[in-house]
Amino acid sequence: MNCFYPFINTPLPYSYDALMPFIDETTMHLHHDRHLQTYIDNLNAVIEANPCLAHYSLEELLTNLRGLPTALQLPVRNQAGGVYNHRFFFDGMERPGQSTPDAELSGALNRQFHDFNTFQSLFKEAALSVFGSGYAWLVLECGRLRITVTPNQDSPLVCGQYPLLNLDVWEHAYYLKHYNLRAAYVDDWFRVVNWNMVSRRFQAGHGRRRGCCEVPFRGMGHMI
Ligand code: MN
């Protein structure tokens, strides 16, 4: 996701109906073609009006957020966060039943959370704990796996965490199929997680940030 202004809405890495029956085709069309497109359009408008931002990649806008001019921090946090978080979310899914965590990720999950079922329960609990709109995340912090949540479109990149997996719990992500039943949506989403992708992210992140946080955690989400 090391891309630059002007941002474009890249296609999903699978067909709109690929996640059925767990996530429906209409939701995927609306979520990708309208919701994500709006964040892209808004982010491009912010950068068009503030050309000083144009040399930052999408990731750099978020990792360097606190170094940006104060007046630009909120729009970048919301719009760049919205683009990054949605792409990360869409890339983290695939057709049902295609993959499982690789040996290294599986070992790390078991060490941190006791076993995979406990990890799933804790992740679900985190997803259900988000009040209003936001995300649940599995991240690397100081070389360790953590489950965390963020409100709105806030990104763990801002506080130096390395994201591995996220779940969008904004109602637009599930309301058409699951109505208000977020718990049922979380269970269904677990059926379409792209564990090959998460394992690759873990390999990359674990090698790159084996030491400690590059930026101290200053609480733009809270730790579970
Ligand atoms: Mn969304």
CSV table of C-alpha atoms and ligand atoms in Angstrom, one decimal:
chain,number,residue,atom,x,y,z
A,1,MET,CA,0.0,0.0,0.0
A,2,ASN,CA,2.9,2.3,-0.6
A,3,CYS,CA,1.0,4.5,-3.1
A,4,PHE,CA,0.8,8.2,-3.7
A,5,TYR,CA,-1.6,11.0,-4.6
A,6,PRO,CA,-3.7,11.0,-6.7
A,7,PHE,CA,-5.1,7.9,-5.1
A,8,ILE,CA,-7.4,5.6,-7.1
A,9,ASN,CA,-9.8,2.9,-6.0
A,10,THR,CA,-8.0,-0.2,-6.9
A,11,PRO,CA,-10.2,-3.3,-7.6
A,12,LEU,CA,-10.9,-5.8,-4.9
A,13,PRO,CA,-8.5,-8.8,-5.0
A,14,TYR,CA,-11.6,-11.1,-5.5
A,15,SER,CA,-15.0,-10.9,-7.0
A,16,TYR,CA,-17.8,-9.0,-5.2
A,17,ASP,CA,-19.6,-12.3,-4.5
A,18,ALA,CA,-16.5,-14.2,-3.4
A,19,LEU,CA,-17.2,-13.9,0.3
A,20,MET,CA,-20.7,-15.3,0.1
A,21,PRO,CA,-22.6,-16.6,2.0
A,22,PHE,CA,-20.8,-14.9,4.8
A,23,ILE,CA,-20.5,-11.4,3.4
A,24,ASP,CA,-23.0,-10.5,0.7
A,25,GLU,CA,-22.3,-9.1,-2.8
A,26,THR,CA,-24.4,-5.9,-2.3
A,27,THR,CA,-22.5,-5.0,0.8
A,28,MET,CA,-19.2,-5.5,-0.9
A,29,HIS,CA,-20.3,-3.3,-3.8
A,30,LEU,CA,-21.5,-0.5,-1.6
A,31,HIS,CA,-18.5,-0.8,0.8
A,32,HIS,CA,-15.9,-0.8,-1.9
A,33,ASP,CA,-17.5,1.3,-4.7
A,34,ARG,CA,-19.1,3.9,-2.5
A,35,HIS,CA,-17.7,4.1,1.0
A,36,LEU,CA,-14.1,3.5,0.1
A,37,GLN,CA,-14.5,5.7,-3.0
A,38,THR,CA,-15.7,8.6,-0.9
A,39,TYR,CA,-12.6,8.4,1.4
A,40,ILE,CA,-10.4,8.3,-1.7
A,41,ASP,CA,-12.1,11.4,-3.2
A,42,ASN,CA,-12.0,13.2,0.1
A,43,LEU,CA,-8.3,12.4,0.6
A,44,ASN,CA,-7.4,13.5,-2.9
A,45,ALA,CA,-9.3,16.8,-2.2
A,46,VAL,CA,-7.4,17.4,1.0
A,47,ILE,CA,-4.1,16.9,-0.8
A,48,GLU,CA,-5.1,18.9,-3.8
A,49,ALA,CA,-5.7,21.8,-1.4
A,50,ASN,CA,-2.5,21.1,0.5
A,51,PRO,CA,0.2,20.2,-2.0
A,52,CYS,CA,2.7,19.8,0.9
A,53,LEU,CA,1.2,16.5,1.6
A,54,ALA,CA,1.6,15.1,-1.9
A,55,HIS,CA,5.1,13.6,-1.4
A,56,TYR,CA,3.9,11.4,1.4
A,57,SER,CA,2.7,7.8,0.6
A,58,LEU,CA,-0.6,6.6,2.1
A,59,GLU,CA,1.3,4.9,4.9
A,60,GLU,CA,3.6,7.8,5.5
A,61,LEU,CA,0.6,10.2,5.9
A,62,LEU,CA,-0.4,8.0,8.9
A,63,THR,CA,2.9,7.1,10.4
A,64,ASN,CA,4.0,10.8,10.2
A,65,LEU,CA,0.6,12.1,11.2
A,66,ARG,CA,1.8,13.9,14.3
A,67,GLY,CA,4.5,15.7,12.3
A,68,LEU,CA,1.9,17.2,9.9
A,69,PRO,CA,0.6,20.8,10.3
A,70,THR,CA,-1.9,20.8,13.1
A,71,ALA,CA,-4.8,21.9,11.0
A,72,LEU,CA,-4.3,19.0,8.6
A,73,GLN,CA,-4.0,16.2,11.2
A,74,LEU,CA,-7.7,15.6,11.6
A,75,PRO,CA,-8.7,15.5,7.9
A,76,VAL,CA,-5.7,13.3,7.1
A,77,ARG,CA,-6.4,11.0,10.1
A,78,ASN,CA,-10.0,10.5,8.9
A,79,GLN,CA,-9.5,10.3,5.2
A,80,ALA,CA,-6.1,8.6,4.8
A,81,GLY,CA,-7.2,6.4,7.7
A,82,GLY,CA,-10.4,5.6,5.8
A,83,VAL,CA,-8.5,4.6,2.7
A,84,TYR,CA,-5.8,2.6,4.5
A,85,ASN,CA,-8.1,0.8,6.9
A,86,HIS,CA,-10.5,-0.2,4.1
A,87,ARG,CA,-7.9,-1.5,1.8
A,88,PHE,CA,-6.2,-3.4,4.6
A,89,PHE,CA,-9.6,-4.9,5.6
A,90,PHE,CA,-10.5,-5.9,2.0
A,91,ASP,CA,-7.0,-7.4,1.4
A,92,GLY,CA,-7.4,-9.4,4.6
A,93,MET,CA,-10.3,-11.5,3.3
A,94,GLU,CA,-10.7,-14.2,0.7
A,95,ARG,CA,-13.1,-17.0,-0.5
A,96,PRO,CA,-14.2,-19.0,2.5
A,97,GLY,CA,-12.0,-21.8,3.8
A,98,GLN,CA,-8.9,-21.1,1.7
A,99,SER,CA,-6.1,-20.8,4.4
A,100,THR,CA,-5.0,-21.1,8.0
A,101,PRO,CA,-2.3,-19.3,9.9
A,102,ASP,CA,1.2,-20.6,9.0
A,103,ALA,CA,3.4,-22.3,11.6
A,104,GLU,CA,5.1,-19.2,12.7
A,105,LEU,CA,2.0,-17.1,13.2
A,106,SER,CA,0.2,-20.0,14.7
A,107,GLY,CA,2.9,-20.4,17.2
A,108,ALA,CA,2.9,-16.7,18.1
A,109,LEU,CA,-0.9,-16.7,18.5
A,110,ASN,CA,-0.7,-19.7,20.8
A,111,ARG,CA,2.1,-18.2,22.9
A,112,GLN,CA,0.3,-14.9,23.3
A,113,PHE,CA,-3.3,-16.0,23.6
A,114,HIS,CA,-3.0,-19.7,24.8
A,115,ASP,CA,-4.7,-21.1,21.7
A,116,PHE,CA,-6.5,-20.1,18.5
A,117,ASN,CA,-10.0,-20.4,20.0
A,118,THR,CA,-9.0,-18.1,22.8
A,119,PHE,CA,-7.6,-15.6,20.3
A,120,GLN,CA,-10.8,-15.7,18.4
A,121,SER,CA,-12.9,-15.2,21.5
A,122,LEU,CA,-10.8,-12.2,22.6
A,123,PHE,CA,-10.8,-10.7,19.1
A,124,LYS,CA,-14.6,-11.0,19.0
A,125,GLU,CA,-14.9,-9.5,22.5
A,126,ALA,CA,-12.8,-6.5,21.3
A,127,ALA,CA,-14.9,-6.1,18.1
A,128,LEU,CA,-18.1,-6.1,20.2
A,129,SER,CA,-16.6,-3.6,22.6
A,130,VAL,CA,-16.2,-0.9,19.9
A,131,PHE,CA,-18.9,1.7,20.8
A,132,GLY,CA,-20.2,3.2,17.6
A,133,SER,CA,-18.0,2.9,14.5
A,134,GLY,CA,-14.4,1.6,14.4
A,135,TYR,CA,-12.2,-1.4,14.0
A,136,ALA,CA,-10.8,-4.3,15.9
A,137,TRP,CA,-7.1,-5.1,15.1
A,138,LEU,CA,-4.5,-7.7,15.6
A,139,VAL,CA,-1.2,-5.8,15.7
A,140,LEU,CA,2.5,-6.2,16.5
A,141,GLU,CA,3.6,-3.9,19.2
A,142,CYS,CA,7.2,-4.2,20.6
A,143,GLY,CA,7.4,-7.5,18.8
A,144,ARG,CA,4.4,-8.9,20.5
A,145,LEU,CA,0.9,-9.7,19.3
A,146,ARG,CA,-1.8,-7.5,20.7
A,147,ILE,CA,-5.5,-7.1,20.1
A,148,THR,CA,-6.6,-3.5,20.0
A,149,VAL,CA,-9.5,-1.4,18.8
A,150,THR,CA,-9.7,2.0,17.2
A,151,PRO,CA,-12.6,4.5,16.9
A,152,ASN,CA,-13.8,5.9,13.6
A,153,GLN,CA,-11.0,5.7,11.0
A,154,ASP,CA,-8.0,5.9,13.4
A,155,SER,CA,-5.1,3.7,12.4
A,156,PRO,CA,-2.6,1.8,14.6
A,157,LEU,CA,0.1,3.1,12.3
A,158,VAL,CA,-0.2,6.5,14.0
A,159,CYS,CA,1.0,5.0,17.3
A,160,GLY,CA,3.8,2.9,15.9
A,161,GLN,CA,1.9,-0.4,15.9
A,162,TYR,CA,2.3,-2.8,13.0
A,163,PRO,CA,-1.1,-4.0,11.8
A,164,LEU,CA,-1.7,-7.7,10.8
A,165,LEU,CA,-5.5,-8.0,10.6
A,166,ASN,CA,-8.5,-5.7,11.0
A,167,LEU,CA,-12.2,-6.0,11.2
A,168,ASP,CA,-14.4,-3.1,10.1
A,169,VAL,CA,-17.3,-2.9,12.6
A,170,TRP,CA,-19.0,0.2,11.1
A,171,GLU,CA,-22.6,-0.7,10.5
A,172,HIS,CA,-22.3,-0.2,6.8
A,173,ALA,CA,-20.0,-3.3,6.8
A,174,TYR,CA,-22.7,-5.7,7.9
A,175,TYR,CA,-26.1,-4.0,8.3
A,176,LEU,CA,-27.7,-5.2,5.1
A,177,LYS,CA,-27.1,-8.9,5.9
A,178,HIS,CA,-26.7,-9.1,9.6
A,179,TYR,CA,-28.9,-6.2,10.6
A,180,ASN,CA,-27.8,-5.1,14.1
A,181,LEU,CA,-26.2,-8.5,15.0
A,182,ARG,CA,-22.6,-7.5,15.1
A,183,ALA,CA,-21.7,-10.8,16.8
A,184,ALA,CA,-23.1,-12.9,13.9
A,185,TYR,CA,-21.1,-10.7,11.5
A,186,VAL,CA,-17.9,-11.3,13.5
A,187,ASP,CA,-18.5,-15.0,13.4
A,188,ASP,CA,-19.1,-14.9,9.6
A,189,TRP,CA,-16.1,-12.7,9.0
A,190,PHE,CA,-13.8,-15.3,10.7
A,191,ARG,CA,-14.9,-17.7,7.9
A,192,VAL,CA,-13.3,-15.5,5.2
A,193,VAL,CA,-10.1,-14.2,6.8
A,194,ASN,CA,-7.2,-14.5,4.5
A,195,TRP,CA,-4.7,-16.2,6.8
A,196,ASN,CA,-2.1,-16.4,4.1
A,197,MET,CA,-2.1,-12.7,3.9
A,198,VAL,CA,-2.0,-12.3,7.7
A,199,SER,CA,0.9,-14.7,7.9
A,200,ARG,CA,2.8,-12.8,5.3
A,201,ARG,CA,2.2,-9.5,7.1
A,202,PHE,CA,3.4,-11.2,10.3
A,203,GLN,CA,6.6,-12.4,8.6
A,204,ALA,CA,7.3,-8.9,7.2
A,205,GLY,CA,6.4,-7.1,10.5
A,206,HIS,CA,8.2,-9.4,12.8
A,207,GLY,CA,11.4,-9.1,10.8
A,208,ARG,CA,11.2,-5.3,10.5
A,209,ARG,CA,10.3,-4.3,14.0
A,210,ARG,CA,11.7,-7.0,16.3
A,211,GLY,CA,12.9,-4.4,18.7
A,212,CYS,CA,10.5,-2.0,20.3
A,213,CYS,CA,8.0,0.6,19.2
A,214,GLU,CA,9.3,3.3,16.9
A,215,VAL,CA,6.8,5.8,18.4
A,216,PRO,CA,5.6,5.5,22.0
A,217,PHE,CA,2.0,4.5,22.3
A,218,ARG,CA,-0.1,7.5,23.2
A,219,GLY,CA,-3.5,6.1,23.2
A,220,MET,CA,-5.4,6.7,20.0
A,221,GLY,CA,-7.2,3.4,20.7
A,222,HIS,CA,-7.1,1.5,23.8
A,223,MET,CA,-5.4,-1.8,24.5
A,224,ILE,CA,-7.5,-4.8,25.3
B,1,MN,MN,-16.2,0.5,6.2
